[in-house]
Coordinates of C-alpha atoms in Angstrom, one line a residue:
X1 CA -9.2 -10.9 146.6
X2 CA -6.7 -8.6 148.0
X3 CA -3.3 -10.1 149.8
X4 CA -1.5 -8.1 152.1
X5 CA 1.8 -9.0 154.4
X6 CA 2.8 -6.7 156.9
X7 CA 6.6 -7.5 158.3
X8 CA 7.6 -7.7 161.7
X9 CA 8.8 -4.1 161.3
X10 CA 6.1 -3.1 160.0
X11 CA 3.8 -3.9 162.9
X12 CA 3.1 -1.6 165.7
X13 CA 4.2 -2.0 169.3
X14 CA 2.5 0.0 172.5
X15 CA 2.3 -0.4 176.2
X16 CA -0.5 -1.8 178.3
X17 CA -0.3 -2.1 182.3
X18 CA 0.6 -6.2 181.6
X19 CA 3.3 -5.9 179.0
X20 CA 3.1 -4.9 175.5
X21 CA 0.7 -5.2 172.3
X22 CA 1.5 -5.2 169.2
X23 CA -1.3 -4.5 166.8
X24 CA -1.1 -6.7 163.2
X25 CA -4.6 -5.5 161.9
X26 CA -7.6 -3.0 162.7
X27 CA -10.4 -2.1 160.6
X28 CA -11.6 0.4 159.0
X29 CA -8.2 1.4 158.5
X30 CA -9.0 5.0 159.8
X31 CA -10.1 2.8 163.0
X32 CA -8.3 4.5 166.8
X33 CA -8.0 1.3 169.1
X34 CA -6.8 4.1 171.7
X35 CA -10.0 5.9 171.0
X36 CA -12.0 2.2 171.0
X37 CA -13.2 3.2 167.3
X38 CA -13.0 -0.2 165.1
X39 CA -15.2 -2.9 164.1
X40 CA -12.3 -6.0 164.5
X41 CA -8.8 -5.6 165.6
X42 CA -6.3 -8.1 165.8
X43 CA -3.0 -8.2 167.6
X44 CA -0.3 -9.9 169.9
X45 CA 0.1 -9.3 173.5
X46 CA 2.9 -10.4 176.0
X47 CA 2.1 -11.0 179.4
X48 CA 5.1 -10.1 181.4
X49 CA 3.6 -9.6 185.4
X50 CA 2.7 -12.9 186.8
X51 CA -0.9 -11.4 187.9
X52 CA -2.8 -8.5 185.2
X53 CA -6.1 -6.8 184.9
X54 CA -7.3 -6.5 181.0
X55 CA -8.3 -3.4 179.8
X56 CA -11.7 -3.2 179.9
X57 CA -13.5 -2.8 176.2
X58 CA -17.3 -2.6 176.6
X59 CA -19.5 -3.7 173.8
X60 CA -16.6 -5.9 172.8
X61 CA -16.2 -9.8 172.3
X62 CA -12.5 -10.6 172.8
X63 CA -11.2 -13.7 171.4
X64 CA -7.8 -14.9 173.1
X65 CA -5.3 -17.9 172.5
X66 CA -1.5 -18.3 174.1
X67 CA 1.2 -19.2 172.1
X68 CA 4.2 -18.8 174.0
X69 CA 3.1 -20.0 177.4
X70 CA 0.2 -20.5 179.3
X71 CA -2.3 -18.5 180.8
X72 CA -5.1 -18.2 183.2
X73 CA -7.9 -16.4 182.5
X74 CA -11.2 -15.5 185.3
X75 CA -13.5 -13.5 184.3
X76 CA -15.9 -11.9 187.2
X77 CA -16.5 -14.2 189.6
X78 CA -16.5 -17.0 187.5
X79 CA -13.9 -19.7 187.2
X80 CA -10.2 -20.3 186.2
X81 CA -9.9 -21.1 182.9
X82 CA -6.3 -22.4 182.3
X83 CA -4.9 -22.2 178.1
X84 CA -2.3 -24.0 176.6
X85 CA -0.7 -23.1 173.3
X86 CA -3.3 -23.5 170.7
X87 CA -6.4 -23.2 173.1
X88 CA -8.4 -20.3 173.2
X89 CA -11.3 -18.2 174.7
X90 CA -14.0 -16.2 174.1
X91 CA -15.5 -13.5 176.8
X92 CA -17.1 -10.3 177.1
X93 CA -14.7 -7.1 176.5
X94 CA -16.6 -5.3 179.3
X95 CA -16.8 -8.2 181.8
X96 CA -13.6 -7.9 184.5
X97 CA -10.7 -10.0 183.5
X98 CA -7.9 -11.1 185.2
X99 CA -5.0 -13.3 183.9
X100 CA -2.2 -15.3 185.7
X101 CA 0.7 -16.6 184.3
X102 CA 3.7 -14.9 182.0
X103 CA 2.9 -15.7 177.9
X104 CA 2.2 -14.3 174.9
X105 CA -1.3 -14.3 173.2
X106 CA -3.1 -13.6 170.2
X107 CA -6.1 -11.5 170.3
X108 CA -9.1 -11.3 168.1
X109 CA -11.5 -8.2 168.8
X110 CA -14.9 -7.7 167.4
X111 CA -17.2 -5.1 167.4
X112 CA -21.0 -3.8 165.5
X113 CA -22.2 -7.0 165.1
X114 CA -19.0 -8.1 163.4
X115 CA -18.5 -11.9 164.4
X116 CA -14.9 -14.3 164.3
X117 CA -13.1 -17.2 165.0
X118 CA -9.6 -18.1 165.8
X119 CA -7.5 -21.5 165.1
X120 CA -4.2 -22.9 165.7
X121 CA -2.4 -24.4 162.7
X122 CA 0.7 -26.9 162.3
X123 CA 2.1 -27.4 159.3
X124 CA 5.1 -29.5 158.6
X125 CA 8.5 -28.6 156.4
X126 CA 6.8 -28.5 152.8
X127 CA 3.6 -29.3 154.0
X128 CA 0.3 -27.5 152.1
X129 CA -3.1 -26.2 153.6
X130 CA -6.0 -25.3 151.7
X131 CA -7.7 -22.6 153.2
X132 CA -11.5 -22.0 152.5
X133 CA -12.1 -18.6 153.3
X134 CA -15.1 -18.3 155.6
X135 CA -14.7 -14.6 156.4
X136 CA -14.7 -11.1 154.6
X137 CA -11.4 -10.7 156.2
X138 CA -8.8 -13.6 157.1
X139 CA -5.8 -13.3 158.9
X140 CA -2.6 -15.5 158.9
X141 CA 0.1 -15.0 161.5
X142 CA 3.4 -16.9 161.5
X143 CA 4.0 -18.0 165.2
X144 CA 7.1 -20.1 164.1
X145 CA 8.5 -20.6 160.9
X146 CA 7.7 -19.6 157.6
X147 CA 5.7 -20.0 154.5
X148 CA 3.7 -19.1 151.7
X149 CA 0.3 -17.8 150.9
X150 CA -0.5 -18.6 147.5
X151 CA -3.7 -17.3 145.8
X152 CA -4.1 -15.3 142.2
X153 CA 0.1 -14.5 143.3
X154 CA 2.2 -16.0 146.2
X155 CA 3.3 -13.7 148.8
X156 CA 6.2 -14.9 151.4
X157 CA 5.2 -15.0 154.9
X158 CA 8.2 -14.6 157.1
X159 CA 8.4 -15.4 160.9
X160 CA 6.3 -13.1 162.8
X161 CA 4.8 -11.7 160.0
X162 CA 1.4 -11.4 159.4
X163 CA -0.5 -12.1 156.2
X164 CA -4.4 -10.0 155.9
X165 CA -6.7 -11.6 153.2
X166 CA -10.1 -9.8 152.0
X167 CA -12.5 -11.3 149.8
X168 CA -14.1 -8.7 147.7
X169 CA -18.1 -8.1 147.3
X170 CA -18.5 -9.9 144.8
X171 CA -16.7 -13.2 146.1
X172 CA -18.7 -15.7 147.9
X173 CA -16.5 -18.0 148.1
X174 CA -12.1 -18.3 148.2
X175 CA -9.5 -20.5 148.9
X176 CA -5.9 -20.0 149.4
X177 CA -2.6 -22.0 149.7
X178 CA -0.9 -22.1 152.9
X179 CA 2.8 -23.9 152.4
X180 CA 5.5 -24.5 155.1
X181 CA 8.6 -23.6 154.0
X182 CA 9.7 -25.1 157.6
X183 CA 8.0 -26.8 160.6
X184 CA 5.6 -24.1 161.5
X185 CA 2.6 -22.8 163.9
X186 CA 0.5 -20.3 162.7
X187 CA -3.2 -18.5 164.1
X188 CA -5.6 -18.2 161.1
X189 CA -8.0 -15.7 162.6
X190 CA -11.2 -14.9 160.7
X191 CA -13.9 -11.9 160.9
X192 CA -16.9 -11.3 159.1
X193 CA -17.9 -7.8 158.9
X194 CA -20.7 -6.0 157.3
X195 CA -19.2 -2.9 154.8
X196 CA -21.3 0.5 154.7
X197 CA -22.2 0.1 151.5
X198 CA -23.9 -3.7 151.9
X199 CA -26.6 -1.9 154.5
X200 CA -27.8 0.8 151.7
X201 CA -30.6 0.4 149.7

């Protein structure tokens, strides 16, 4: 199992015609979300116009959640859907989306087949999770507070910062520890992806 925690520093920040993005993960790592080359990328977004168009990512299921603020979200012709903090959606990439409202939102990506989830998570001061990894690769970011992810090592989670977790091959199976070192929310976003090397006889 391999544990990596990328800093709020660390993390990078780019314009869209809404706001701004800030991208926490995208794989394969030589992956070009500019160049729409990836099989999952995952990111924060802020809303700042009260009325945007999304980019539109064709052959792309999009997985979104607010969790500063709320949004609403039509797709098409179809109806509003209004999100809280915590709730979430999944649409088409290619389908045309518009959003109302100013907030900030995860975003969960997902390419070639490669399929995901997204949940919100509250853990209290001192408070422990166990996390049954269901994905290849697992995400944690800290949307208030702080904590721990304990595994094989612990590795400190700061505020903002965002923790990537991937089982190897020859796991089936993992678990991890997620401890609160303060009242905190956190998105636990999880992909499941199929490696070059799995399709090869």
């Amino acid at each position: 199992m391999k544990i990596r925690i990328t800093g709020q520093k660390e993390q990078k920040t780019s314009k869209w015609s809404g706001g701004t993005t800030t991208e926490l993960a995208i794989f394969p790592e030589e992956s070009d979300y500019a160049e729409r080359r990836f099989t999952f990328r995952i990111s924060t977004a802020y809303c700042r116009e009260p009325f945007s168009v999304f980019t539109e990512l064709p052959d792309t299921e999009r997985l979104l959640m607010p969790i500063e603020g709320a949004v609403t979200l039509r797709h098409g012709d179809g109806p509003a859907i209004r999100l809280s903090e915590g709730e979430s959606d999944r649409f088409a990439g290619g389908d045309y989306t518009v959003s109302s409202g100013i907030c900030r939102d995860f975003n969960l990506m997902l390419k070639g087949g490669a399929q995901g989830e997204i949940r919100y998570l509250t853990v209290p001061a001192g408070g422990t999770l166990e996390l049954h990894l269901r994905g290849r690769f697992t995400g944690l970011y800290a949307v208030s507070g702080a904590g721990t992810v304990a595994g094989e090592h612990a590795y400190s989670l700061p505020a903002a910062g965002f923790c990537l977790i991937e089982r190897t091959k020859e796991e089936e199976t993992g678990t991890v520890l997620l401890k609160a070192r303060e009242d905190s929310d956190f998105v636990l976003a999880e992909a499941e992806v199929t490696l070059p090397e799995e399709t090869t006889g």
